[in-house]
Short mmCIF file of C-alpha atoms and ligand atoms in Angstrom, two decimals:
data_model
loop_
_atom_site.label_atom_id
_atom_site.label_comp_id
_atom_site.label_asym_id
_atom_site.label_seq_id
_atom_site.Cartn_x
_atom_site.Cartn_y
_atom_site.Cartn_z
CA MET T 20 46.40 119.52 123.84
CA SER T 21 46.55 116.49 121.89
CA ILE T 22 43.50 114.15 121.32
CA VAL T 23 44.79 111.54 123.64
CA GLU T 24 44.96 114.16 126.61
CA ASN T 25 41.56 115.31 125.32
CA THR T 26 40.51 111.74 126.34
CA ASN T 27 42.13 111.74 129.53
CA LEU T 28 40.60 114.76 130.76
CA ALA T 29 37.45 113.97 129.73
CA VAL T 30 37.75 110.66 131.45
CA LYS T 31 38.69 113.24 135.00
CA THR T 32 36.10 115.79 134.23
CA GLY T 33 32.71 113.36 132.92
CA ILE T 34 32.70 115.59 130.07
CA LYS T 35 32.65 114.46 125.88
CA PRO T 36 35.54 115.26 123.81
CA ASN T 37 34.99 116.07 120.60
CA PRO T 38 37.45 113.66 118.96
CA PHE T 39 36.82 115.02 115.14
CA ILE T 40 37.49 118.94 115.96
CA TYR T 41 41.38 119.90 114.77
CA THR T 42 43.47 122.00 117.10
CA VAL T 43 45.11 124.48 117.35
CA GLN T 44 48.36 122.03 117.97
CA ASP T 45 47.23 119.16 115.92
CA LYS T 46 46.87 121.32 112.49
CA PRO T 47 46.63 124.96 113.82
CA GLU T 48 46.43 125.97 109.68
CA LEU T 49 43.48 123.09 109.23
CA ALA T 50 41.04 124.49 112.01
CA PRO T 51 38.29 127.32 110.45
CA VAL T 52 38.65 131.02 111.40
CA VAL T 53 35.53 131.42 113.64
CA ILE T 54 36.17 134.81 114.39
CA ASP T 55 37.34 137.58 111.93
CA LEU T 56 38.19 141.08 112.43
CA ASN T 57 39.36 143.45 109.35
CA GLY T 58 39.96 146.96 110.33
CA LEU T 59 37.74 147.28 113.39
CA GLU T 60 37.31 150.53 114.88
CA VAL T 61 35.39 152.36 117.92
CA SER T 62 35.38 155.72 119.03
CA TYR T 63 33.53 157.06 122.26
CA GLY T 64 32.73 160.79 120.50
CA ASP T 65 35.49 162.17 119.85
CA PHE T 66 37.99 159.41 121.51
CA LYS T 67 38.93 156.24 118.94
CA ALA T 68 39.75 153.83 121.98
CA VAL T 69 40.22 150.78 118.72
CA ARG T 70 42.02 152.20 116.11
CA GLY T 71 41.71 149.65 112.86
CA ILE T 72 41.98 145.33 114.46
CA ASN T 73 42.72 142.64 112.58
CA LEU T 74 42.53 139.27 113.77
CA GLN T 75 41.32 136.02 113.35
CA VAL T 76 40.23 133.30 115.75
CA ARG T 77 40.62 129.09 115.25
CA GLN T 78 38.33 126.94 116.06
CA GLY T 79 39.28 124.90 119.65
CA GLU T 80 41.84 127.41 120.62
CA ILE T 81 41.60 129.27 123.21
CA PHE T 82 42.91 132.90 122.20
CA GLY T 83 43.58 135.72 124.77
CA ILE T 84 43.82 139.74 124.48
CA LEU T 85 45.95 140.91 126.34
CA GLY T 86 46.80 144.73 127.79
CA PRO T 87 47.10 147.43 130.11
CA ASN T 88 43.72 149.13 131.51
CA GLY T 89 41.80 150.92 128.77
CA ALA T 90 43.72 149.16 125.79
CA GLY T 91 40.15 148.39 123.92
CA LYS T 92 40.20 144.60 125.36
CA THR T 93 36.45 144.96 126.84
CA THR T 94 35.50 147.72 123.55
CA THR T 95 36.17 144.88 121.48
CA LEU T 96 35.25 141.91 122.97
CA SER T 97 31.86 144.18 123.02
CA VAL T 98 31.84 144.64 119.03
CA ILE T 99 32.51 140.76 118.88
CA GLU T 100 29.48 139.49 121.42
CA GLY T 101 27.49 141.94 119.36
CA LEU T 102 26.47 144.47 122.47
CA LEU T 103 28.52 148.11 120.68
CA LYS T 104 28.63 148.58 116.99
CA PRO T 105 31.78 149.52 114.98
CA SER T 106 32.37 152.79 113.74
CA ALA T 107 34.67 150.84 110.38
CA GLY T 108 35.49 147.89 109.58
CA LYS T 109 34.33 144.54 109.26
CA VAL T 110 33.71 142.05 112.01
CA GLN T 111 32.79 137.95 111.37
CA VAL T 112 31.60 135.69 114.29
CA LEU T 113 31.19 131.98 113.08
CA GLY T 114 30.82 133.46 109.14
CA LEU T 115 28.14 135.95 110.37
CA ASP T 116 28.27 139.77 110.31
CA VAL T 117 27.94 141.28 113.99
CA VAL T 118 25.87 143.74 112.83
CA LYS T 119 23.45 142.46 110.55
CA GLU T 120 23.24 138.88 112.10
CA SER T 121 23.78 139.55 116.03
CA LYS T 122 20.84 137.20 117.11
CA LYS T 123 21.62 134.45 114.94
CA ILE T 124 25.71 135.02 116.63
CA ARG T 125 24.41 135.51 120.23
CA ARG T 126 22.34 131.99 119.67
CA GLN T 127 25.75 130.41 119.29
CA ILE T 128 27.81 132.11 121.66
CA GLY T 129 27.95 132.81 125.57
CA VAL T 130 29.49 135.00 127.57
CA ALA T 131 30.81 136.14 130.63
CA LEU T 132 31.34 140.00 131.88
CA GLN T 133 33.77 141.80 133.94
CA SER T 134 31.68 142.01 136.82
CA THR T 135 28.61 140.58 136.36
CA SER T 136 25.34 141.33 138.22
CA PHE T 137 22.55 138.36 139.08
CA PHE T 138 19.49 139.25 139.82
CA ASP T 139 19.22 139.10 143.73
CA SER T 140 16.35 137.41 145.21
CA LEU T 141 17.09 134.42 142.55
CA ASN T 142 19.08 131.15 144.36
CA LEU T 143 21.28 129.32 141.65
CA VAL T 144 18.86 126.65 140.28
CA GLU T 145 16.17 129.60 139.38
CA LEU T 146 18.71 131.96 137.83
CA ILE T 147 19.57 128.50 135.63
CA GLU T 148 16.21 128.54 135.05
CA LEU T 149 16.18 131.91 133.96
CA TYR T 150 19.19 132.47 132.08
CA ALA T 151 17.90 128.68 130.51
CA ALA T 152 14.78 130.51 129.14
CA MET T 153 15.88 132.99 127.38
CA TYR T 154 17.21 130.47 124.76
CA ASN T 155 14.09 128.84 125.68
CA LEU T 156 15.36 126.62 126.99
CA TYR T 157 14.12 124.34 129.98
CA PRO T 158 16.20 121.82 132.19
CA THR T 159 15.04 119.18 134.07
CA LYS T 160 15.83 119.25 138.15
CA THR T 161 18.96 116.51 137.08
CA ARG T 162 20.32 118.60 134.05
CA ILE T 163 20.17 121.47 136.56
CA GLN T 164 22.04 119.26 139.14
CA GLU T 165 24.55 118.22 136.89
CA LEU T 166 25.82 121.62 135.82
CA LEU T 167 25.81 122.27 139.47
CA GLU T 168 28.11 119.28 140.52
CA ARG T 169 29.90 120.07 137.11
CA PHE T 170 30.94 123.59 138.37
CA GLN T 171 31.45 122.33 141.62
CA LEU T 172 28.07 124.27 143.09
CA LYS T 173 26.01 121.19 143.85
CA GLU T 174 26.23 122.94 147.92
CA LYS T 175 24.88 125.98 147.02
CA SER T 176 21.70 125.47 144.45
CA ARG T 177 19.56 127.39 147.26
CA VAL T 178 21.84 130.10 147.39
CA GLN T 179 21.82 133.77 146.16
CA PRO T 180 24.53 135.23 144.67
CA LYS T 181 25.43 137.29 147.23
CA GLN T 182 26.14 134.70 149.52
CA LEU T 183 28.91 133.61 147.42
CA SER T 184 32.90 134.68 147.52
CA GLY T 185 34.26 135.58 144.27
CA GLY T 186 35.53 131.91 142.62
CA GLN T 187 32.37 130.61 143.43
CA VAL T 188 30.48 133.79 141.68
CA GLN T 189 33.12 132.88 138.80
CA ARG T 190 31.90 130.10 138.75
CA VAL T 191 28.47 130.34 138.05
CA ALA T 192 29.23 133.02 135.71
CA LEU T 193 30.97 130.14 133.98
CA LEU T 194 28.53 127.92 134.38
CA LEU T 195 25.90 130.46 133.23
CA ALA T 196 27.88 131.50 129.99
CA VAL T 197 27.24 128.36 128.74
CA ILE T 198 23.94 127.76 129.27
CA ASN T 199 22.78 127.36 125.57
CA ASP T 200 26.00 125.51 124.77
CA PRO T 201 27.55 128.07 122.81
CA LYS T 202 30.54 127.46 120.28
CA ILE T 203 32.50 130.40 121.11
CA VAL T 204 32.47 131.35 125.13
CA PHE T 205 34.58 134.73 125.75
CA LEU T 206 35.46 135.67 129.27
CA ASP T 207 36.04 139.36 130.22
CA GLU T 208 39.01 139.23 132.47
CA PRO T 209 37.58 135.51 133.67
CA THR T 210 39.89 135.89 137.29
CA THR T 211 40.42 139.31 138.26
CA GLY T 212 40.19 139.91 142.05
CA LEU T 213 40.72 135.96 142.82
CA ASP T 214 43.28 134.54 144.86
CA PRO T 215 45.94 132.50 143.52
CA GLN T 216 44.15 129.01 143.83
CA THR T 217 41.31 129.86 142.82
CA ARG T 218 42.33 131.56 139.76
CA ARG T 219 43.92 127.70 139.36
CA ASN T 220 40.55 126.61 139.64
CA ILE T 221 39.23 128.38 137.09
CA TRP T 222 42.13 127.91 134.24
CA ASP T 223 40.56 124.25 135.28
CA VAL T 224 37.06 124.74 134.65
CA ILE T 225 38.44 126.97 131.35
CA LYS T 226 40.87 124.37 130.04
CA GLU T 227 37.04 121.70 130.49
CA LEU T 228 35.38 124.76 128.34
CA ARG T 229 38.00 123.91 125.17
CA ALA T 230 38.33 120.06 126.28
CA GLU T 231 34.57 120.04 125.03
CA GLY T 232 35.14 121.37 121.48
CA ARG T 233 34.33 124.80 122.56
CA THR T 234 36.45 127.84 121.06
CA VAL T 235 37.44 130.49 124.05
CA VAL T 236 38.41 134.01 123.63
CA LEU T 237 39.85 135.80 127.40
CA THR T 238 40.98 139.52 128.06
CA THR T 239 43.57 139.20 131.03
CA HIS T 240 45.61 141.18 132.07
CA TYR T 241 47.39 138.64 133.68
CA MET T 242 50.64 137.51 132.08
CA GLU T 243 51.55 134.21 133.75
CA GLU T 244 46.90 133.21 133.06
CA ALA T 245 47.76 134.31 129.06
CA HIS T 246 50.54 131.68 129.10
CA GLU T 247 49.16 129.00 131.11
CA LEU T 248 45.97 129.02 129.05
CA CYS T 249 46.19 130.59 126.03
CA HIS T 250 47.49 128.73 122.73
CA ARG T 251 47.39 132.45 120.65
CA LEU T 252 47.39 135.53 121.79
CA ALA T 253 46.91 139.65 121.28
CA ILE T 254 48.47 142.30 122.65
CA ILE T 255 46.51 145.59 122.30
CA ASP T 256 47.68 148.68 123.37
CA GLN T 257 45.81 151.30 122.91
CA GLY T 258 43.31 150.14 120.90
CA GLU T 259 46.13 149.29 118.55
CA VAL T 260 47.51 145.13 118.52
CA ILE T 261 51.05 145.66 119.11
CA ALA T 262 52.11 141.40 118.93
CA ASN T 263 50.18 138.40 118.08
CA GLY T 264 51.37 134.99 118.16
CA THR T 265 52.02 132.13 120.26
CA PRO T 266 53.11 133.14 123.80
CA GLY T 267 56.53 131.11 122.92
CA GLN T 268 56.40 132.81 119.96
CA LEU T 269 56.13 136.31 121.32
CA ILE T 270 58.88 135.89 123.65
CA ASN T 271 61.22 134.27 121.14
CA GLN T 272 60.36 136.64 117.94
CA LEU T 273 60.11 139.83 119.63
CA GLY T 274 63.53 139.46 121.31
CA ALA T 275 63.13 139.98 124.60
CA ASP T 276 65.56 140.36 127.19
CA ILE T 277 67.28 137.39 130.08
CA ARG T 278 67.62 139.59 133.02
CA ILE T 279 70.60 138.38 135.89
CA THR T 280 70.28 140.30 139.16
CA VAL T 281 73.75 140.12 140.93
CA THR T 282 75.62 141.73 144.15
CA ALA T 283 78.72 142.23 142.80
CA ARG T 284 80.69 145.52 142.41
CA LEU T 285 81.46 146.37 139.22
CA PRO T 286 82.76 149.87 136.67
CA LEU T 287 78.68 149.83 135.19
CA GLU T 288 80.27 151.74 131.74
CA ALA T 289 81.92 148.03 131.37
CA VAL T 290 78.79 146.05 132.03
CA GLN T 291 77.76 148.18 129.60
CA LYS T 292 79.73 147.43 127.36
CA LEU T 293 79.73 143.50 127.51
CA PRO T 294 78.97 141.42 124.31
CA GLY T 295 75.42 140.67 123.91
CA VAL T 296 74.57 143.47 127.48
CA THR T 297 71.02 145.33 125.94
CA LYS T 298 70.93 147.73 129.62
CA ALA T 299 72.65 147.07 132.12
CA SER T 300 71.68 149.34 136.15
CA TYR T 301 72.38 149.34 139.67
CA GLU T 302 69.77 149.55 142.70
CA GLY T 303 72.14 150.03 145.33
CA GLU T 304 74.54 147.10 145.39
CA ARG T 305 72.51 144.60 143.09
CA LEU T 306 73.08 144.98 139.55
CA THR T 307 70.72 143.86 136.53
CA VAL T 308 71.79 143.16 133.28
CA TYR T 309 69.99 142.70 130.61
CA LEU T 310 71.10 140.43 127.90
CA GLN T 311 70.32 138.80 124.43
CA ASP T 312 72.76 136.22 124.41
CA ALA T 313 73.36 134.73 128.00
CA GLU T 314 77.16 132.23 127.64
CA LYS T 315 78.90 135.12 126.32
CA SER T 316 77.80 138.30 128.62
CA LEU T 317 77.48 135.63 131.29
CA LEU T 318 81.43 134.20 130.44
CA GLY T 319 82.46 138.11 129.94
CA LEU T 320 80.85 139.11 133.27
CA GLN T 321 82.53 136.51 135.25
CA GLN T 322 85.90 138.44 132.94
CA LEU T 323 85.18 141.78 134.12
CA ALA T 324 84.01 140.24 137.98
CA LEU T 325 88.05 138.01 138.48
CA GLN T 326 89.69 141.52 136.89
CA ASN T 327 88.11 143.69 139.91
CA GLY T 328 88.41 140.51 142.43
CA GLN T 329 84.38 141.25 143.14
CA PRO T 330 82.74 137.19 143.66
CA LEU T 331 79.66 137.38 141.50
CA ALA T 332 77.12 137.27 144.57
CA ASP T 333 73.68 135.46 144.93
CA LEU T 334 73.10 135.69 141.23
CA SER T 335 69.43 135.13 139.01
CA VAL T 336 69.07 134.61 135.93
CA LYS T 337 65.22 135.03 134.58
CA GLN T 338 64.18 133.72 131.16
CA PRO T 339 61.91 137.00 129.41
CA ASP T 340 57.90 136.23 129.83
CA LEU T 341 54.92 138.62 128.30
CA GLU T 342 55.93 141.42 130.42
CA ASP T 343 59.36 141.65 129.15
CA VAL T 344 57.88 141.62 125.54
CA PHE T 345 55.16 144.10 126.62
CA LEU T 346 57.92 145.73 128.16
CA ALA T 347 60.14 146.06 125.08
CA LEU T 348 57.41 146.99 122.50
CA THR T 349 56.22 149.91 124.58
CA GLY T 350 58.58 151.12 127.22
CA ARG T 351 56.27 150.40 130.02
CA SER T 352 55.20 147.83 132.05
CA LEU T 353 52.08 145.47 131.64
CA ARG T 354 51.52 145.54 135.49
CA THR T 355 48.65 148.75 135.58
P1 LIG U 11 40.26 147.33 131.80
O1 LIG U 11 41.86 146.56 131.32
O2 LIG U 11 40.30 148.30 132.46
O3 LIG U 11 39.32 146.61 131.34
P2 LIG U 11 39.22 147.20 128.72
O4 LIG U 11 41.20 147.09 127.74
O5 LIG U 11 39.04 146.81 128.71
O6 LIG U 11 40.41 148.09 130.27
P3 LIG U 11 38.11 149.62 127.41
O7 LIG U 11 37.33 149.06 128.69
O8 LIG U 11 37.82 148.47 126.43
O9 LIG U 11 39.71 148.93 127.97
O10 LIG U 11 38.45 151.13 127.12
C1 LIG U 11 38.81 151.60 125.96
C2 LIG U 11 38.86 152.88 126.66
O11 LIG U 11 38.13 153.15 125.61
C3 LIG U 11 39.37 153.68 127.89
O12 LIG U 11 39.81 154.73 127.53
C4 LIG U 11 37.99 153.74 128.17
O13 LIG U 11 38.00 154.93 128.82
C5 LIG U 11 36.88 154.22 127.26
N1 LIG U 11 36.38 153.86 127.16
C6 LIG U 11 35.18 152.50 127.72
N2 LIG U 11 34.35 152.62 127.46
C7 LIG U 11 34.13 154.33 127.41
C8 LIG U 11 32.13 154.62 127.36
N3 LIG U 11 31.17 153.85 127.07
N4 LIG U 11 32.36 155.85 126.95
C9 LIG U 11 33.72 156.36 126.45
N5 LIG U 11 34.50 156.35 127.02
C10 LIG U 11 34.53 155.07 126.97
#
């Protein structure tokens, strides 16, 4: 996002942007490193959940950690947040060591955990007061109302979290995560279990947090979420980073295939031998062809169809996405 867009968003949301931050799109190499993971390992007993992760997150980016269930996303975040000790490796947040200086780090970060359980007997105003007090902050009634309004929770100020919808609970979690005006916000699967509309709504809030100049680190196993929100991502599988870069880089560099599906009775072996085709299979009459070069292969497919007197019916072409990247890297689907 450029500073102009940044400013437009600020007009819309009433949030004041920091015009002096280098955004990752403007000058990625100039933005300072705010999180630095060097050879991070975490074991639970004999089980190595994280196996040597090296990662750098730069100021002002929305960084995504993408991976299937059990990949080690929450474990990695827990170390960065100072909630879990690494078994090996060095982790720095804002230039501070997570083991030796975790108190200093915690004052400057905000965290929304995967499933947040709030104090059931408190309403939202009381909850905000309690969380703020943990940081020695005592916001005025007006400030609390401003916060509630900003997270679209004003009408719910005297309501307890258990009476809220899933999307509203998630907004409470985001509000509480920024109560101390943190430089970095960590969001562990911020939209899991939410419907698509509510998910989009939360994406807007996350973009606003970043427009204020904060760095956002989030975990997700939704590809479209990673694609929509993240400037850069690390794909984690079985405790290791198997790829990292911008969504576009990952899709282009890893050479994930374009997928064509079509209804046509063609000899499968001949399809598989067409130039640029990497894989082809039938499911009933529906033919799925994976290819690297759409132009070359489509031409070949058309010629083959002509030779066999078969029309290519209901043809659809799907460009590769992060799901395909994961499939290309691991041979498995990311959807779990
Ligand atoms: P999800 O998307 O399901 O939240 P994740 O990528 O966040 O998964 P983690 O919660 O970090 O994965 O778990 C990584 C691995 O470590 C898993 O195999 C999990 O079973 C294991 N694990 C996590 N916490 C513990 C624990 N406290 N004790 C033992 N094993 C654990």
